[in-house]
PDB file of C-alpha atoms in Angstrom:
ATOM      1  CA  MET A  96      -0.014  -0.011  -0.009  1.00  0.00           C
ATOM      2  CA  ILE A  97       2.698   2.567   0.954  1.00  0.00           C
ATOM      3  CA  GLN A  98       4.787   2.205  -2.235  1.00  0.00           C
ATOM      4  CA  ARG A  99       5.757   5.900  -2.568  1.00  0.00           C
ATOM      5  CA  ILE A 100       5.949   8.978  -0.373  1.00  0.00           C
ATOM      6  CA  GLN A 101       2.828  10.452  -1.991  1.00  0.00           C
ATOM      7  CA  SER A 102       0.812   7.605  -0.412  1.00  0.00           C
ATOM      8  CA  VAL A 103       1.830   8.830   2.968  1.00  0.00           C
ATOM      9  CA  TYR A 104       0.843  12.397   2.027  1.00  0.00           C
ATOM     10  CA  LEU A 105      -2.529  11.208   0.805  1.00  0.00           C
ATOM     11  CA  LEU A 106      -3.070   9.209   3.942  1.00  0.00           C
ATOM     12  CA  LEU A 107      -2.219  12.576   5.963  1.00  0.00           C
ATOM     13  CA  ALA A 108      -4.792  14.386   3.788  1.00  0.00           C
ATOM     14  CA  ALA A 109      -7.419  11.767   4.392  1.00  0.00           C
ATOM     15  CA  VAL A 110      -6.944  11.885   8.137  1.00  0.00           C
ATOM     16  CA  ALA A 111      -6.978  15.788   8.210  1.00  0.00           C
ATOM     17  CA  LEU A 112     -10.322  15.616   6.087  1.00  0.00           C
ATOM     18  CA  ALA A 113     -11.874  13.038   8.385  1.00  0.00           C
ATOM     19  CA  LEU A 114     -11.010  15.158  11.485  1.00  0.00           C
ATOM     20  CA  ILE A 115     -13.200  18.064  10.120  1.00  0.00           C
ATOM     21  CA  VAL A 116     -16.336  15.983  11.295  1.00  0.00           C
ATOM     22  CA  PHE A 117     -15.202  16.163  14.955  1.00  0.00           C
ATOM     23  CA  PHE A 118     -13.995  19.831  15.312  1.00  0.00           C
ATOM     24  CA  PRO A 119     -16.198  22.860  15.369  1.00  0.00           C
ATOM     25  CA  ILE A 120     -15.899  24.978  12.176  1.00  0.00           C
ATOM     26  CA  SER A 121     -17.055  28.227  13.777  1.00  0.00           C
ATOM     27  CA  VAL A 122     -18.664  29.625  16.907  1.00  0.00           C
ATOM     28  CA  HIS A 123     -21.353  32.339  16.556  1.00  0.00           C
ATOM     29  CA  THR A 124     -21.914  34.555  19.470  1.00  0.00           C
ATOM     30  CA  PHE A 125     -24.854  37.069  19.518  1.00  0.00           C
ATOM     31  CA  ARG A 126     -27.080  38.466  22.288  1.00  0.00           C
ATOM     32  CA  GLY A 127     -25.551  36.287  24.880  1.00  0.00           C
ATOM     33  CA  LEU A 128     -26.102  33.047  22.884  1.00  0.00           C
ATOM     34  CA  THR A 129     -23.448  30.764  21.548  1.00  0.00           C
ATOM     35  CA  VAL A 130     -23.997  28.379  18.561  1.00  0.00           C
ATOM     36  CA  ASP A 131     -21.362  26.100  17.251  1.00  0.00           C
ATOM     37  CA  LEU A 132     -21.094  24.960  13.685  1.00  0.00           C
ATOM     38  CA  VAL A 133     -20.164  21.372  13.725  1.00  0.00           C
ATOM     39  CA  LEU A 134     -20.852  18.852  11.039  1.00  0.00           C
ATOM     40  CA  LEU A 135     -21.814  16.025  13.340  1.00  0.00           C
ATOM     41  CA  ASP A 136     -23.904  17.631  15.981  1.00  0.00           C
ATOM     42  CA  ARG A 137     -23.888  15.707  19.205  1.00  0.00           C
ATOM     43  CA  SER A 138     -25.547  18.402  21.410  1.00  0.00           C
ATOM     44  CA  ALA A 139     -28.640  17.852  23.476  1.00  0.00           C
ATOM     45  CA  PRO A 140     -31.949  18.338  21.787  1.00  0.00           C
ATOM     46  CA  ASP A 141     -32.773  21.506  23.855  1.00  0.00           C
ATOM     47  CA  VAL A 142     -29.543  23.294  22.871  1.00  0.00           C
ATOM     48  CA  ILE A 143     -29.671  25.696  19.852  1.00  0.00           C
ATOM     49  CA  SER A 144     -27.472  24.042  17.298  1.00  0.00           C
ATOM     50  CA  ALA A 145     -26.416  24.947  13.695  1.00  0.00           C
ATOM     51  CA  SER A 146     -28.199  21.856  12.202  1.00  0.00           C
ATOM     52  CA  MET A 147     -31.430  23.345  13.356  1.00  0.00           C
ATOM     53  CA  MET A 148     -30.727  26.376  11.213  1.00  0.00           C
ATOM     54  CA  ILE A 149     -28.999  25.157   8.100  1.00  0.00           C
ATOM     55  CA  ASN A 150     -28.658  22.105   6.162  1.00  0.00           C
ATOM     56  CA  LEU A 151     -25.212  20.480   6.949  1.00  0.00           C
ATOM     57  CA  TRP A 152     -25.439  17.342   4.683  1.00  0.00           C
ATOM     58  CA  PRO A 153     -23.804  18.809   1.597  1.00  0.00           C
ATOM     59  CA  ALA A 154     -20.639  19.664   3.480  1.00  0.00           C
ATOM     60  CA  LEU A 155     -20.665  16.371   5.365  1.00  0.00           C
ATOM     61  CA  SER A 156     -21.199  14.393   2.158  1.00  0.00           C
ATOM     62  CA  GLY A 157     -18.388  16.404   0.578  1.00  0.00           C
ATOM     63  CA  VAL A 158     -16.044  15.542   3.333  1.00  0.00           C
ATOM     64  CA  ILE A 159     -16.908  11.799   3.197  1.00  0.00           C
ATOM     65  CA  LEU A 160     -16.501  11.962  -0.684  1.00  0.00           C
ATOM     66  CA  LEU A 161     -13.041  13.410  -0.320  1.00  0.00           C
ATOM     67  CA  VAL A 162     -11.844  11.005   2.274  1.00  0.00           C
ATOM     68  CA  LEU A 163     -12.932   8.124   0.143  1.00  0.00           C
ATOM     69  CA  LEU A 164     -11.358   9.562  -2.828  1.00  0.00           C
ATOM     70  CA  ALA A 165      -8.111  10.093  -0.986  1.00  0.00           C
ATOM     71  CA  PHE A 166      -8.100   6.338  -0.099  1.00  0.00           C
ATOM     72  CA  VAL A 167      -9.038   5.290  -3.516  1.00  0.00           C
ATOM     73  CA  ILE A 168      -6.141   7.521  -4.965  1.00  0.00           C
ATOM     74  CA  ILE A 169      -3.649   5.751  -2.499  1.00  0.00           C
ATOM     75  CA  PHE A 170      -4.534   2.337  -3.903  1.00  0.00           C
ATOM     76  CA  LEU A 171      -3.873   3.562  -7.532  1.00  0.00           C
ATOM     77  CA  PHE A 172      -0.158   3.693  -7.036  1.00  0.00           C
ATOM     78  CA  ARG A 173       0.397   1.274 -10.153  1.00  0.00           C
ATOM     79  CA  ASN A 174      -1.363   3.595 -12.309  1.00  0.00           C
ATOM     80  CA  ARG A 175       0.419   6.996 -11.799  1.00  0.00           C
ATOM     81  CA  PRO A 176      -1.291   9.073 -14.524  1.00  0.00           C
ATOM     82  CA  LEU A 177      -4.817   8.218 -13.181  1.00  0.00           C
ATOM     83  CA  GLN A 178      -3.572   8.892  -9.608  1.00  0.00           C
ATOM     84  CA  MET A 179      -2.295  12.378 -10.616  1.00  0.00           C
ATOM     85  CA  ARG A 180      -5.528  13.062 -12.461  1.00  0.00           C
ATOM     86  CA  LEU A 181      -7.786  12.041  -9.566  1.00  0.00           C
ATOM     87  CA  THR A 182      -5.518  13.987  -7.186  1.00  0.00           C
ATOM     88  CA  MET A 183      -6.121  17.180  -9.210  1.00  0.00           C
ATOM     89  CA  ILE A 184      -9.784  16.532  -9.053  1.00  0.00           C
ATOM     90  CA  ALA A 185      -9.563  16.127  -5.226  1.00  0.00           C
ATOM     91  CA  VAL A 186      -7.764  19.364  -4.783  1.00  0.00           C
ATOM     92  CA  LEU A 187     -10.445  21.051  -6.852  1.00  0.00           C
ATOM     93  CA  LEU A 188     -13.141  19.448  -4.701  1.00  0.00           C
ATOM     94  CA  ASN A 189     -11.283  20.453  -1.575  1.00  0.00           C
ATOM     95  CA  MET A 190     -11.167  24.043  -2.578  1.00  0.00           C
ATOM     96  CA  ILE A 191     -14.785  23.925  -3.262  1.00  0.00           C
ATOM     97  CA  LEU A 192     -15.288  22.402   0.147  1.00  0.00           C
ATOM     98  CA  VAL A 193     -13.283  25.227   1.760  1.00  0.00           C
ATOM     99  CA  MET A 194     -15.423  27.875   0.115  1.00  0.00           C
ATOM    100  CA  GLY A 195     -18.531  26.006   1.060  1.00  0.00           C
ATOM    101  CA  LEU A 196     -17.578  25.811   4.652  1.00  0.00           C
ATOM    102  CA  PHE A 197     -16.958  29.680   4.844  1.00  0.00           C
ATOM    103  CA  TRP A 198     -20.245  30.274   2.937  1.00  0.00           C
ATOM    104  CA  MET A 199     -22.109  27.962   5.434  1.00  0.00           C
ATOM    105  CA  SER A 200     -20.719  29.889   8.334  1.00  0.00           C
ATOM    106  CA  GLY A 201     -21.728  33.228   6.856  1.00  0.00           C
ATOM    107  CA  HIS A 202     -25.164  31.788   6.033  1.00  0.00           C
ATOM    108  CA  LEU A 203     -25.672  30.809   9.535  1.00  0.00           C
ATOM    109  CA  ALA A 204     -24.680  34.106  10.825  1.00  0.00           C
ATOM    110  CA  ALA A 205     -27.296  35.586   8.608  1.00  0.00           C
ATOM    111  CA  LYS A 206     -29.999  33.041   9.602  1.00  0.00           C
ATOM    112  CA  LEU A 207     -29.307  33.481  13.438  1.00  0.00           C
ATOM    113  CA  ASP A 208     -29.697  37.326  13.578  1.00  0.00           C
ATOM    114  CA  PRO A 209     -29.869  39.012  10.103  1.00  0.00           C
ATOM    115  CA  GLU A 210     -30.071  42.654  11.710  1.00  0.00           C
ATOM    116  CA  SER A 211     -27.534  42.348  14.517  1.00  0.00           C
ATOM    117  CA  ILE A 212     -24.516  44.381  14.602  1.00  0.00           C
ATOM    118  CA  ASP A 213     -23.038  42.650  17.570  1.00  0.00           C
ATOM    119  CA  HIS A 214     -22.743  39.218  15.957  1.00  0.00           C
ATOM    120  CA  VAL A 215     -19.281  37.751  16.469  1.00  0.00           C
ATOM    121  CA  VAL A 216     -18.061  34.765  14.340  1.00  0.00           C
ATOM    122  CA  ASN A 217     -14.896  32.927  15.649  1.00  0.00           C
ATOM    123  CA  TYR A 218     -13.440  30.394  13.240  1.00  0.00           C
ATOM    124  CA  GLN A 219     -12.272  27.356  15.016  1.00  0.00           C
ATOM    125  CA  PHE A 220      -9.684  24.528  14.096  1.00  0.00           C
ATOM    126  CA  GLY A 221     -12.167  22.712  11.836  1.00  0.00           C
ATOM    127  CA  ILE A 222     -12.197  25.376   9.105  1.00  0.00           C
ATOM    128  CA  TYR A 223      -8.458  25.167   8.758  1.00  0.00           C
ATOM    129  CA  LEU A 224      -8.310  21.388   8.379  1.00  0.00           C
ATOM    130  CA  PRO A 225      -9.369  21.271   4.733  1.00  0.00           C
ATOM    131  CA  ILE A 226      -6.620  23.898   3.987  1.00  0.00           C
ATOM    132  CA  ILE A 227      -4.095  21.720   5.859  1.00  0.00           C
ATOM    133  CA  SER A 228      -5.192  18.769   3.792  1.00  0.00           C
ATOM    134  CA  LEU A 229      -4.639  20.817   0.616  1.00  0.00           C
ATOM    135  CA  LEU A 230      -0.957  20.880   1.459  1.00  0.00           C
ATOM    136  CA  PHE A 231      -0.880  17.016   1.571  1.00  0.00           C
ATOM    137  CA  PHE A 232      -2.704  16.454  -1.820  1.00  0.00           C
TER     138      PHE A 232
END
């Protein structure tokens, strides 16, 4: 499986992408309330969560697709041209994922309180993981 150094890098990219699911992407604070944007929301039902406001499935399915694509690319070490082509596609999809995560965070801010001027968005470690995985693709 680990025939070349790019297989190690692809494995690191897949791990970085898989970790997006567990880390918060952003934390929104307004009027004393705090809402975390996490792709897999494990909060109690009585807590306000991002999954109540916006649809998180497109981002979650994009993360799953990219992790699976990274693992498929690892096993294509015998067909280097196809491996390079699929890696370019994965980089493009990863950039789309980064833009989508930032858009989702902004969309959540607009949904929570569209007229508030004291709304604060703090980007967390989860938003930087796809950018880190881009370094390994």
